mmCIF file of C-alpha atoms and ligand atoms in Angstrom:
data_model
loop_
_atom_site.group_PDB
_atom_site.id
_atom_site.type_symbol
_atom_site.label_atom_id
_atom_site.label_comp_id
_atom_site.label_asym_id
_atom_site.label_seq_id
_atom_site.Cartn_x
_atom_site.Cartn_y
_atom_site.Cartn_z
ATOM 1 C CA MET A 1 -5.372 -25.883 15.476
ATOM 2 C CA ALA A 2 -2.707 -23.073 15.797
ATOM 3 C CA VAL A 3 -3.825 -19.704 17.018
ATOM 4 C CA GLN A 4 -3.038 -16.939 14.619
ATOM 5 C CA ILE A 5 -3.246 -13.288 15.041
ATOM 6 C CA SER A 6 -4.159 -10.738 12.338
ATOM 7 C CA PRO A 7 -4.060 -7.304 13.555
ATOM 8 C CA SER A 8 -6.160 -4.897 11.433
ATOM 9 C CA ILE A 9 -4.460 -1.946 9.988
ATOM 10 C CA LEU A 10 -7.765 -0.048 9.706
ATOM 11 C CA SER A 11 -7.029 1.203 13.215
ATOM 12 C CA ALA A 12 -3.299 2.002 12.483
ATOM 13 C CA ASP A 13 -2.146 5.439 11.148
ATOM 14 C CA PHE A 14 -2.562 5.411 7.428
ATOM 15 C CA ALA A 15 0.121 8.087 6.953
ATOM 16 C CA ARG A 16 2.827 5.673 8.361
ATOM 17 C CA LEU A 17 1.630 2.192 7.175
ATOM 18 C CA ALA A 18 5.069 0.512 6.868
ATOM 19 C CA ASP A 19 6.148 1.446 10.481
ATOM 20 C CA GLU A 20 2.476 0.416 11.772
ATOM 21 C CA ALA A 21 3.031 -2.958 9.929
ATOM 22 C CA ALA A 22 6.625 -3.110 11.465
ATOM 23 C CA ALA A 23 5.158 -2.751 14.910
ATOM 24 C CA VAL A 24 3.468 -5.881 14.965
ATOM 25 C CA SER A 25 6.221 -8.051 13.451
ATOM 26 C CA ASN A 26 5.336 -10.683 15.924
ATOM 27 C CA ALA A 27 1.923 -11.124 14.222
ATOM 28 C CA ASP A 28 0.970 -13.853 11.739
ATOM 29 C CA TRP A 29 -0.720 -11.555 9.246
ATOM 30 C CA LEU A 30 -1.458 -8.259 8.728
ATOM 31 C CA HIS A 31 -5.238 -7.731 7.914
ATOM 32 C CA VAL A 32 -6.087 -5.239 5.286
ATOM 33 C CA ASP A 33 -9.928 -4.134 5.084
ATOM 34 C CA VAL A 34 -10.810 -3.014 1.733
ATOM 35 C CA MET A 35 -14.137 -1.076 1.742
ATOM 36 C CA ASP A 36 -15.792 0.515 -1.366
ATOM 37 C CA ASN A 37 -18.715 2.662 0.199
ATOM 38 C CA HIS A 38 -20.930 0.290 -1.673
ATOM 39 C CA PHE A 39 -20.964 -2.875 0.345
ATOM 40 C CA VAL A 40 -20.245 -1.111 3.368
ATOM 41 C CA PRO A 41 -20.760 2.599 4.242
ATOM 42 C CA ASN A 42 -17.041 3.073 4.303
ATOM 43 C CA LEU A 43 -14.296 3.672 2.114
ATOM 44 C CA THR A 44 -10.709 2.836 2.894
ATOM 45 C CA ILE A 45 -7.997 1.525 0.473
ATOM 46 C CA GLY A 46 -7.584 -0.621 -2.468
ATOM 47 C CA LEU A 47 -4.943 -2.431 -4.795
ATOM 48 C CA PRO A 48 -2.304 0.283 -5.009
ATOM 49 C CA VAL A 49 -1.940 0.407 -1.248
ATOM 50 C CA VAL A 50 -1.875 -3.420 -1.114
ATOM 51 C CA GLU A 51 1.022 -3.522 -3.694
ATOM 52 C CA ALA A 52 2.794 -0.856 -1.869
ATOM 53 C CA LEU A 53 2.420 -2.496 1.430
ATOM 54 C CA ARG A 54 3.485 -5.857 0.236
ATOM 55 C CA LYS A 55 6.815 -4.558 -0.761
ATOM 56 C CA ALA A 56 7.093 -2.464 2.600
ATOM 57 C CA ALA A 57 5.938 -5.159 5.046
ATOM 58 C CA ASP A 58 7.379 -8.682 5.844
ATOM 59 C CA THR A 59 4.097 -10.051 7.245
ATOM 60 C CA PRO A 60 2.000 -11.633 4.915
ATOM 61 C CA LEU A 61 -1.338 -9.692 3.974
ATOM 62 C CA ASP A 62 -4.753 -10.932 4.878
ATOM 63 C CA CYS A 63 -7.086 -9.029 2.391
ATOM 64 C CA HIS A 64 -10.848 -8.891 3.463
ATOM 65 C CA LEU A 65 -12.848 -7.535 0.648
ATOM 66 C CA MET A 66 -15.890 -5.768 1.828
ATOM 67 C CA ILE A 67 -16.793 -4.586 -1.826
ATOM 68 C CA GLU A 68 -19.411 -5.144 -4.609
ATOM 69 C CA ASP A 69 -18.283 -7.350 -7.187
ATOM 70 C CA PRO A 70 -15.602 -9.220 -5.534
ATOM 71 C CA ASP A 71 -15.533 -11.645 -8.445
ATOM 72 C CA ARG A 72 -14.064 -8.977 -10.513
ATOM 73 C CA TRP A 73 -11.629 -7.727 -8.281
ATOM 74 C CA ALA A 74 -10.573 -10.657 -5.923
ATOM 75 C CA PRO A 75 -8.003 -12.423 -8.193
ATOM 76 C CA ALA A 76 -5.941 -8.977 -8.571
ATOM 77 C CA TYR A 77 -5.317 -8.850 -5.101
ATOM 78 C CA ALA A 78 -4.009 -12.295 -5.334
ATOM 79 C CA GLU A 79 -1.843 -11.454 -8.070
ATOM 80 C CA ALA A 80 -0.610 -8.515 -6.020
ATOM 81 C CA GLY A 81 0.809 -10.696 -3.630
ATOM 82 C CA ALA A 82 -1.689 -10.932 -0.855
ATOM 83 C CA GLY A 83 -1.435 -14.193 1.185
ATOM 84 C CA SER A 84 -4.902 -14.590 1.691
ATOM 85 C CA VAL A 85 -7.866 -12.994 0.031
ATOM 86 C CA THR A 86 -11.494 -13.169 1.479
ATOM 87 C CA VAL A 87 -14.803 -12.376 -0.241
ATOM 88 C CA HIS A 88 -18.139 -11.882 1.147
ATOM 89 C CA VAL A 89 -20.814 -14.384 0.365
ATOM 90 C CA GLU A 90 -23.383 -11.648 0.402
ATOM 91 C CA ALA A 91 -21.537 -9.989 -2.342
ATOM 92 C CA ALA A 92 -20.128 -12.734 -4.588
ATOM 93 C CA LYS A 93 -22.045 -13.849 -7.504
ATOM 94 C CA ALA A 94 -20.029 -16.786 -8.421
ATOM 95 C CA PRO A 95 -18.104 -17.588 -5.328
ATOM 96 C CA VAL A 96 -16.783 -21.146 -6.550
ATOM 97 C CA ARG A 97 -15.313 -19.649 -9.611
ATOM 98 C CA THR A 98 -13.686 -16.559 -7.587
ATOM 99 C CA LEU A 99 -12.301 -18.753 -4.883
ATOM 100 C CA ARG A 100 -10.771 -21.101 -7.407
ATOM 101 C CA GLN A 101 -9.191 -17.986 -9.178
ATOM 102 C CA ILE A 102 -7.996 -16.793 -5.629
ATOM 103 C CA ARG A 103 -6.125 -20.212 -5.342
ATOM 104 C CA SER A 104 -4.854 -20.443 -8.889
ATOM 105 C CA ALA A 105 -3.227 -16.930 -8.450
ATOM 106 C CA GLY A 106 -1.340 -18.390 -5.629
ATOM 107 C CA ALA A 107 -3.226 -17.238 -2.311
ATOM 108 C CA ARG A 108 -5.278 -18.703 0.096
ATOM 109 C CA ALA A 109 -9.136 -18.394 -0.617
ATOM 110 C CA GLY A 110 -11.476 -17.012 2.319
ATOM 111 C CA LEU A 111 -15.193 -16.726 2.439
ATOM 112 C CA ALA A 112 -16.650 -14.136 4.811
ATOM 113 C CA LEU A 113 -20.212 -14.288 6.256
ATOM 114 C CA ASN A 114 -22.095 -11.293 8.059
ATOM 115 C CA PRO A 115 -23.478 -11.843 11.408
ATOM 116 C CA ALA A 116 -27.011 -12.620 10.067
ATOM 117 C CA THR A 117 -25.718 -15.161 7.365
ATOM 118 C CA ALA A 118 -26.255 -18.825 8.072
ATOM 119 C CA VAL A 119 -23.134 -20.936 7.717
ATOM 120 C CA GLU A 120 -25.104 -24.081 6.859
ATOM 121 C CA SER A 121 -25.778 -22.890 3.124
ATOM 122 C CA TYR A 122 -22.089 -23.049 2.418
ATOM 123 C CA ALA A 123 -21.156 -26.308 3.983
ATOM 124 C CA ASP A 124 -20.594 -27.927 0.827
ATOM 125 C CA LEU A 125 -18.080 -25.346 -0.308
ATOM 126 C CA LEU A 126 -15.599 -26.160 2.590
ATOM 127 C CA GLY A 127 -13.203 -27.956 -0.136
ATOM 128 C CA GLU A 128 -13.128 -24.673 -2.129
ATOM 129 C CA VAL A 129 -12.013 -22.585 0.823
ATOM 130 C CA ASP A 130 -9.004 -22.201 3.153
ATOM 131 C CA MET A 131 -10.486 -20.043 5.654
ATOM 132 C CA LEU A 132 -14.159 -19.080 6.888
ATOM 133 C CA LEU A 133 -14.233 -15.485 8.308
ATOM 134 C CA LEU A 134 -17.199 -14.907 10.685
ATOM 135 C CA MET A 135 -18.084 -11.358 11.270
ATOM 136 C CA THR A 136 -18.653 -10.648 14.986
ATOM 137 C CA VAL A 137 -19.730 -7.127 14.008
ATOM 138 C CA GLU A 138 -21.950 -5.615 11.146
ATOM 139 C CA PRO A 139 -18.871 -4.863 8.827
ATOM 140 C CA GLY A 140 -17.644 -1.435 7.964
ATOM 141 C CA PHE A 141 -16.059 -0.107 11.014
ATOM 142 C CA GLY A 142 -13.393 -0.690 13.584
ATOM 143 C CA GLY A 143 -14.004 -0.216 17.259
ATOM 144 C CA GLN A 144 -17.457 -1.654 17.281
ATOM 145 C CA ARG A 145 -18.961 -3.948 20.294
ATOM 146 C CA PHE A 146 -18.378 -7.518 19.682
ATOM 147 C CA LEU A 147 -21.775 -9.360 18.856
ATOM 148 C CA ASP A 148 -22.002 -12.562 21.177
ATOM 149 C CA VAL A 149 -25.031 -13.707 19.125
ATOM 150 C CA VAL A 150 -22.621 -15.069 16.625
ATOM 151 C CA LEU A 151 -20.839 -17.349 19.121
ATOM 152 C CA PRO A 152 -23.397 -20.258 18.414
ATOM 153 C CA LYS A 153 -22.289 -20.001 14.717
ATOM 154 C CA VAL A 154 -18.694 -20.112 15.606
ATOM 155 C CA ARG A 155 -19.536 -23.184 17.424
ATOM 156 C CA ARG A 156 -21.392 -24.873 14.544
ATOM 157 C CA THR A 157 -18.853 -23.776 12.016
ATOM 158 C CA ARG A 158 -16.201 -25.531 13.915
ATOM 159 C CA GLU A 159 -18.215 -28.636 13.865
ATOM 160 C CA LEU A 160 -18.585 -28.530 10.128
ATOM 161 C CA ILE A 161 -14.904 -27.981 9.691
ATOM 162 C CA THR A 162 -14.111 -30.896 12.035
ATOM 163 C CA ALA A 163 -16.438 -33.090 9.982
ATOM 164 C CA HIS A 164 -14.946 -32.009 6.819
ATOM 165 C CA GLY A 165 -11.454 -32.910 7.955
ATOM 166 C CA GLY A 166 -10.262 -29.877 9.933
ATOM 167 C CA GLN A 167 -8.233 -28.162 7.333
ATOM 168 C CA VAL A 168 -10.038 -24.809 6.957
ATOM 169 C CA TRP A 169 -9.179 -22.045 9.395
ATOM 170 C CA LEU A 170 -11.870 -20.300 11.205
ATOM 171 C CA GLN A 171 -11.502 -16.605 11.636
ATOM 172 C CA VAL A 172 -13.378 -14.019 13.586
ATOM 173 C CA ASP A 173 -13.315 -10.257 12.887
ATOM 174 C CA GLY A 174 -14.819 -7.434 15.106
ATOM 175 C CA GLY A 175 -14.800 -6.612 18.586
ATOM 176 C CA VAL A 176 -12.103 -9.247 19.273
ATOM 177 C CA SER A 177 -10.068 -7.917 22.405
ATOM 178 C CA ALA A 178 -8.696 -9.187 25.643
ATOM 179 C CA GLU A 179 -12.418 -9.252 26.758
ATOM 180 C CA THR A 180 -13.745 -11.313 24.062
ATOM 181 C CA ILE A 181 -11.004 -13.406 22.390
ATOM 182 C CA GLU A 182 -11.153 -16.262 24.906
ATOM 183 C CA ARG A 183 -15.141 -16.656 24.179
ATOM 184 C CA CYS A 184 -14.145 -16.905 20.518
ATOM 185 C CA ALA A 185 -11.306 -19.396 21.186
ATOM 186 C CA GLU A 186 -13.535 -21.591 23.260
ATOM 187 C CA ALA A 187 -16.188 -21.684 20.482
ATOM 188 C CA GLY A 188 -13.556 -22.776 17.943
ATOM 189 C CA ALA A 189 -12.099 -19.797 16.137
ATOM 190 C CA ASP A 190 -8.375 -20.016 15.482
ATOM 191 C CA VAL A 191 -7.526 -16.857 13.702
ATOM 192 C CA PHE A 192 -8.190 -13.671 15.357
ATOM 193 C CA VAL A 193 -8.521 -10.140 13.710
ATOM 194 C CA ALA A 194 -8.161 -7.460 16.171
ATOM 195 C CA GLY A 195 -7.881 -3.640 15.131
ATOM 196 C CA SER A 196 -8.558 -1.336 18.058
ATOM 197 C CA ALA A 197 -7.294 -3.892 20.668
ATOM 198 C CA VAL A 198 -4.005 -3.885 18.986
ATOM 199 C CA TYR A 199 -3.268 -0.385 17.350
ATOM 200 C CA GLY A 200 -5.177 1.372 20.320
ATOM 201 C CA ALA A 201 -2.777 -0.257 22.752
ATOM 202 C CA ASP A 202 0.403 1.660 23.942
ATOM 203 C CA ASP A 203 2.449 -1.261 22.658
ATOM 204 C CA PRO A 204 0.931 -3.081 19.841
ATOM 205 C CA ALA A 205 3.402 -5.813 19.750
ATOM 206 C CA ARG A 206 2.535 -6.550 23.522
ATOM 207 C CA ALA A 207 -1.007 -6.435 22.641
ATOM 208 C CA VAL A 208 -0.489 -9.358 19.973
ATOM 209 C CA ASP A 209 1.356 -11.454 22.424
ATOM 210 C CA ALA A 210 -1.241 -10.980 25.145
ATOM 211 C CA LEU A 211 -4.166 -11.788 22.906
ATOM 212 C CA ARG A 212 -2.273 -14.824 21.434
ATOM 213 C CA ALA A 213 -1.671 -16.146 25.027
ATOM 214 C CA LEU A 214 -5.315 -15.710 26.021
ATOM 215 C CA ALA A 215 -6.609 -17.406 22.932
ATOM 216 C CA GLU A 216 -4.056 -20.291 23.377
ATOM 217 C CA GLY A 217 -5.346 -20.653 27.026
ATOM 218 C CA ALA A 218 -8.828 -20.826 26.160
ATOM 219 C CA ALA A 219 -8.345 -23.053 23.214
ATOM 220 C CA GLY A 220 -6.678 -25.627 25.465
HETATM 221 C C1 LIG B 301 -14.657 -4.136 10.247
HETATM 222 C C2 LIG B 301 -13.317 -4.803 9.813
HETATM 223 C C3 LIG B 301 -12.685 -4.970 10.795
HETATM 224 C C4 LIG B 301 -12.245 -4.189 11.828
HETATM 225 C C5 LIG B 301 -11.971 -4.694 13.212
HETATM 226 O O1 LIG B 301 -15.597 -4.222 9.064
HETATM 227 O O2 LIG B 301 -13.679 -5.897 8.818
HETATM 228 O O3 LIG B 301 -11.521 -5.841 10.492
HETATM 229 O O4 LIG B 301 -10.954 -3.561 11.501
HETATM 230 O O5 LIG B 301 -11.797 -3.571 14.140
HETATM 231 P P1 LIG B 301 -11.890 -3.826 15.578
HETATM 232 O O6 LIG B 301 -10.896 -4.982 16.111
HETATM 233 O O7 LIG B 301 -11.495 -2.525 16.317
HETATM 234 O O8 LIG B 301 -13.369 -4.360 15.776
HETATM 235 ZN ZN1 LIG B 302 -11.935 -7.123 8.364
#
């Protein structure tokens, strides 16, 4: 279980996205938060920006779709060259079909759960996913406070993944920082999204290294 860091460009300077991507070239992924002002009360970026960023950045894109009707839109993000495309269970009407379409288009398929959504209902879908994303804030905005209440679910999810064979990555997203990342790693997360903790730092690349070291230490 290798630690991976996925800085969220939601906290980057949108006018300088290529530079902001290059500033974290030591990261494993670039986390792209797609919001439609319907599934969440915020509006960010969509396909044209993902297409442009893919050409401008060397780091693979980890697209997190916080949108209604992800069944319609998710395959296009995979076709646009995203390395990973994650849809929310609360929004997907045909998650199995959509996850399969993401994989057929050549991307890793992710399934995201809001803080109050139980993971047990999705245990049978583990064979269909490459990553589970557990939100550790209510989705919609960067810079929110980490929700400790999700940690027991992180532990239970790690147990489900281990029982299934251990191939599925477990991502946490929201409020992940030097203060909270060790708790997440101890609970079993292995992919860490961090927006404000990376782009709010004076040196984003150093922040990535520091977060990675903390997570690796805590994961043992
Ligand atoms: C929130 C987004 C997160 C956000 C994380 O809805 O999904 O990816 O950018 O930002 P921080 O790390 O600042 O909580
Ligand atoms: Zn996100």
